PDB file of C-alpha atoms in Angstrom:
ATOM      1  CA  MET F   1     -10.980  -8.027 -19.582  1.00 55.00           C
ATOM      2  CA  ASN F   2      -7.075  -6.790 -19.783  1.00 67.00           C
ATOM      3  CA  LEU F   3      -5.000  -7.777 -16.914  1.00 88.00           C
ATOM      4  CA  LEU F   4      -3.763  -4.831 -14.856  1.00 95.00           C
ATOM      5  CA  ASN F   5      -0.425  -3.623 -15.029  1.00 95.00           C
ATOM      6  CA  SER F   6       1.610  -2.884 -11.744  1.00 95.00           C
ATOM      7  CA  ASN F   7       3.573  -0.076 -13.292  1.00 95.00           C
ATOM      8  CA  ASP F   8       0.068   1.907 -13.968  1.00 97.00           C
ATOM      9  CA  PHE F   9      -1.083   0.886 -10.184  1.00 97.00           C
ATOM     10  CA  TRP F  10       2.401   2.441  -8.982  1.00 97.00           C
ATOM     11  CA  GLN F  11       1.808   5.510 -10.737  1.00 97.00           C
ATOM     12  CA  PHE F  12      -1.828   6.486 -10.027  1.00 97.00           C
ATOM     13  CA  ALA F  13      -0.615   5.117  -6.615  1.00 97.00           C
ATOM     14  CA  CYS F  14       1.970   8.153  -6.355  1.00 95.00           C
ATOM     15  CA  GLN F  15      -0.339  10.696  -7.775  1.00 96.00           C
ATOM     16  CA  LEU F  16      -3.054   9.539  -5.316  1.00 96.00           C
ATOM     17  CA  TYR F  17      -0.784   9.470  -2.307  1.00 94.00           C
ATOM     18  CA  SER F  18       0.344  13.112  -3.025  1.00 94.00           C
ATOM     19  CA  GLU F  19      -2.645  14.449  -3.412  1.00 95.00           C
ATOM     20  CA  ASP F  20      -3.852  17.124  -0.459  1.00 93.00           C
ATOM     21  CA  GLY F  21      -4.701  15.265   2.610  1.00 95.00           C
ATOM     22  CA  MET F  22      -4.534  11.807   1.339  1.00 96.00           C
ATOM     23  CA  GLN F  23      -1.115  10.724   2.675  1.00 95.00           C
ATOM     24  CA  ALA F  24      -2.478  11.575   5.774  1.00 95.00           C
ATOM     25  CA  ARG F  25      -5.817   9.612   5.553  1.00 95.00           C
ATOM     26  CA  LEU F  26      -4.118   6.906   4.333  1.00 96.00           C
ATOM     27  CA  LEU F  27      -1.820   6.856   7.077  1.00 93.00           C
ATOM     28  CA  ASP F  28      -4.621   7.030   9.484  1.00 94.00           C
ATOM     29  CA  TYR F  29      -6.123   3.866   8.282  1.00 95.00           C
ATOM     30  CA  GLN F  30      -2.865   2.027   9.035  1.00 93.00           C
ATOM     31  CA  ASN F  31      -1.984   3.298  12.179  1.00 91.00           C
ATOM     32  CA  GLN F  32      -5.517   3.738  13.448  1.00 93.00           C
ATOM     33  CA  GLN F  33      -7.453   1.046  12.063  1.00 94.00           C
ATOM     34  CA  GLY F  34      -4.408  -1.352  11.295  1.00 92.00           C
ATOM     35  CA  LYS F  35      -5.557  -1.231   7.624  1.00 95.00           C
ATOM     36  CA  ASN F  36      -2.680  -1.693   4.514  1.00 96.00           C
ATOM     37  CA  VAL F  37      -2.085   1.432   2.393  1.00 96.00           C
ATOM     38  CA  ASN F  38      -1.618  -0.654  -0.782  1.00 97.00           C
ATOM     39  CA  LEU F  39      -4.489  -2.446  -0.385  1.00 98.00           C
ATOM     40  CA  CYS F  40      -6.415   0.814  -0.185  1.00 97.00           C
ATOM     41  CA  LEU F  41      -4.308   2.258  -2.933  1.00 97.00           C
ATOM     42  CA  LEU F  42      -5.498  -0.665  -5.046  1.00 98.00           C
ATOM     43  CA  LEU F  43      -9.227  -0.512  -3.837  1.00 97.00           C
ATOM     44  CA  TYR F  44      -9.173   3.140  -5.039  1.00 96.00           C
ATOM     45  CA  TYR F  45      -7.271   2.017  -8.320  1.00 97.00           C
ATOM     46  CA  LEU F  46     -10.268  -0.577  -9.028  1.00 96.00           C
ATOM     47  CA  ASP F  47     -12.953   2.210  -8.029  1.00 95.00           C
ATOM     48  CA  SER F  48     -11.160   4.653 -10.869  1.00 95.00           C
ATOM     49  CA  LEU F  49     -11.172   2.017 -13.343  1.00 95.00           C
ATOM     50  CA  ASN F  50     -15.167   0.879 -12.645  1.00 95.00           C
ATOM     51  CA  LEU F  51     -14.196  -2.358 -11.587  1.00 95.00           C
ATOM     52  CA  ALA F  52     -15.596  -4.054  -8.422  1.00 95.00           C
ATOM     53  CA  ILE F  53     -14.312  -7.035  -6.210  1.00 95.00           C
ATOM     54  CA  SER F  54     -16.087  -9.157  -3.740  1.00 94.00           C
ATOM     55  CA  GLN F  55     -15.612  -9.637  -0.182  1.00 95.00           C
ATOM     56  CA  ALA F  56     -14.080 -13.022  -0.886  1.00 96.00           C
ATOM     57  CA  GLN F  57     -11.899 -11.423  -3.404  1.00 97.00           C
ATOM     58  CA  LEU F  58     -11.000  -8.699  -0.737  1.00 97.00           C
ATOM     59  CA  SER F  59     -10.125 -11.200   1.730  1.00 97.00           C
ATOM     60  CA  LYS F  60      -7.580 -12.965  -1.199  1.00 98.00           C
ATOM     61  CA  LEU F  61      -5.936 -10.000  -1.525  1.00 98.00           C
ATOM     62  CA  GLU F  62      -5.268  -9.364   2.416  1.00 97.00           C
ATOM     63  CA  GLN F  63      -4.156 -12.632   2.669  1.00 98.00           C
ATOM     64  CA  CYS F  64      -1.589 -12.467  -0.139  1.00 97.00           C
ATOM     65  CA  ILE F  65       0.128  -9.754   1.608  1.00 98.00           C
ATOM     66  CA  SER F  66      -0.175 -10.645   5.175  1.00 97.00           C
ATOM     67  CA  ALA F  67       3.040 -12.425   5.518  1.00 97.00           C
ATOM     68  CA  PHE F  68       4.710  -9.860   3.831  1.00 98.00           C
ATOM     69  CA  ASP F  69       3.213  -6.910   5.729  1.00 96.00           C
ATOM     70  CA  GLN F  70       4.148  -8.710   9.023  1.00 96.00           C
ATOM     71  CA  GLN F  71       7.652  -9.893   8.460  1.00 97.00           C
ATOM     72  CA  VAL F  72       9.118  -7.124   6.482  1.00 97.00           C
ATOM     73  CA  LEU F  73       7.041  -3.843   5.996  1.00 95.00           C
ATOM     74  CA  LYS F  74       6.022  -3.706   9.575  1.00 93.00           C
ATOM     75  CA  PRO F  75       9.407  -4.465  10.958  1.00 96.00           C
ATOM     76  CA  LEU F  76      10.993  -1.837   8.877  1.00 96.00           C
ATOM     77  CA  ARG F  77       8.612   0.810  10.334  1.00 93.00           C
ATOM     78  CA  ALA F  78       9.301   0.086  13.621  1.00 95.00           C
ATOM     79  CA  THR F  79      12.939   0.345  12.814  1.00 96.00           C
ATOM     80  CA  ARG F  80      12.649   3.717  11.302  1.00 94.00           C
ATOM     81  CA  ALA F  81      10.497   4.859  14.051  1.00 94.00           C
ATOM     82  CA  TYR F  82      12.894   3.532  16.751  1.00 96.00           C
ATOM     83  CA  LEU F  83      15.596   5.065  14.904  1.00 96.00           C
ATOM     84  CA  LYS F  84      13.980   8.535  14.849  1.00 95.00           C
ATOM     85  CA  ALA F  85      13.248   8.440  18.293  1.00 97.00           C
ATOM     86  CA  ASN F  86      17.052   7.573  19.329  1.00 97.00           C
ATOM     87  CA  GLN F  87      17.992   9.982  16.182  1.00 96.00           C
ATOM     88  CA  THR F  88      20.491  11.979  18.402  1.00 96.00           C
ATOM     89  CA  GLU F  89      22.260   8.648  19.448  1.00 95.00           C
ATOM     90  CA  ILE F  90      22.984   7.265  15.775  1.00 95.00           C
ATOM     91  CA  THR F  91      25.521   8.261  13.985  1.00 94.00           C
ATOM     92  CA  ASP F  92      24.859   9.193  10.271  1.00 95.00           C
ATOM     93  CA  TYR F  93      21.231   8.934  11.323  1.00 96.00           C
ATOM     94  CA  THR F  94      20.009  10.868   7.854  1.00 96.00           C
ATOM     95  CA  VAL F  95      21.690   9.012   5.377  1.00 96.00           C
ATOM     96  CA  ILE F  96      20.461   6.015   7.514  1.00 97.00           C
ATOM     97  CA  ARG F  97      16.807   7.389   7.071  1.00 95.00           C
ATOM     98  CA  LYS F  98      17.151   8.165   3.740  1.00 96.00           C
ATOM     99  CA  GLU F  99      18.097   4.583   3.130  1.00 96.00           C
ATOM    100  CA  LEU F 100      15.715   2.794   4.951  1.00 96.00           C
ATOM    101  CA  LEU F 101      13.127   5.020   3.422  1.00 94.00           C
ATOM    102  CA  SER F 102      14.370   4.219  -0.163  1.00 96.00           C
ATOM    103  CA  ALA F 103      14.040   0.334   0.829  1.00 96.00           C
ATOM    104  CA  GLU F 104      10.686   0.787   2.405  1.00 95.00           C
ATOM    105  CA  LEU F 105       9.409   2.535  -0.966  1.00 95.00           C
ATOM    106  CA  LYS F 106      11.013  -0.481  -2.975  1.00 96.00           C
ATOM    107  CA  LEU F 107       9.344  -2.919  -0.893  1.00 97.00           C
ATOM    108  CA  GLU F 108       6.023  -1.041  -1.035  1.00 96.00           C
ATOM    109  CA  LYS F 109       6.361  -1.455  -4.993  1.00 97.00           C
ATOM    110  CA  GLN F 110       6.675  -5.078  -4.526  1.00 97.00           C
ATOM    111  CA  GLN F 111       3.758  -5.474  -2.449  1.00 98.00           C
ATOM    112  CA  GLN F 112       1.765  -3.701  -4.901  1.00 98.00           C
ATOM    113  CA  LYS F 113       2.958  -6.232  -7.610  1.00 97.00           C
ATOM    114  CA  MET F 114       2.103  -8.797  -5.340  1.00 97.00           C
ATOM    115  CA  LEU F 115      -1.449  -7.597  -5.091  1.00 98.00           C
ATOM    116  CA  ILE F 116      -1.699  -6.969  -9.251  1.00 98.00           C
ATOM    117  CA  THR F 117      -0.572 -10.405  -9.553  1.00 96.00           C
ATOM    118  CA  THR F 118      -3.388 -11.936  -7.245  1.00 97.00           C
ATOM    119  CA  ILE F 119      -6.323  -9.522  -8.874  1.00 97.00           C
ATOM    120  CA  ASN F 120      -5.283 -10.921 -12.307  1.00 96.00           C
ATOM    121  CA  ASN F 121      -6.358 -14.079 -11.378  1.00 95.00           C
ATOM    122  CA  PHE F 122     -10.047 -12.666 -10.279  1.00 94.00           C
ATOM    123  CA  ALA F 123     -12.921 -12.350 -12.585  1.00 89.00           C
ATOM    124  CA  LEU F 124     -13.408  -8.547 -11.902  1.00 88.00           C
ATOM    125  CA  THR F 125     -16.882  -6.644 -12.088  1.00 85.00           C
ATOM    126  CA  PRO F 126     -17.496  -3.870 -14.422  1.00 91.00           C
ATOM    127  CA  CYS F 127     -19.525  -1.490 -12.435  1.00 90.00           C
ATOM    128  CA  SER F 128     -20.516   2.049 -13.053  1.00 89.00           C
ATOM    129  CA  ALA F 129     -20.156   3.439  -9.171  1.00 88.00           C
ATOM    130  CA  PRO F 130     -18.117   0.613  -7.590  1.00 91.00           C
ATOM    131  CA  HIS F 131     -17.211   1.180  -3.600  1.00 90.00           C
ATOM    132  CA  ASN F 132     -14.525  -1.321  -2.992  1.00 94.00           C
ATOM    133  CA  THR F 133     -13.184   1.069  -0.502  1.00 92.00           C
ATOM    134  CA  SER F 134     -16.479   0.475   1.470  1.00 92.00           C
ATOM    135  CA  LEU F 135     -15.922  -3.167   1.863  1.00 91.00           C
ATOM    136  CA  TYR F 136     -12.322  -2.654   3.443  1.00 94.00           C
ATOM    137  CA  LEU F 137     -12.873   0.292   5.385  1.00 90.00           C
TER     138      LEU F 137
END
């Protein structure tokens, strides 16, 4: 099988995320169920490529991004939320928010690369109707 490409995944993820209602759904998974949006997007991507993963492979994907999520992305999101709640007291809030969003987007892309690097070490199973998202959600 050909290796998956992180740029192709990024393009797929951006397209899917922009579809009507998808952003809200993914953020609900994140905020209400504690799920990782990039992992959800990867599972949708694999479904679109008719590739199935196992529960063990899913666990390895979760492990590969866990520290990055806990140490980098979640604190950044918490910072953005704090600043938003206190924006009237923050000088240049709009500029800071824009820069934090830009940094977060770059870090999300980095996390996607981590997922692709990990999954490229797996033997993926071709499947006519995979349901990878049901393993995770």
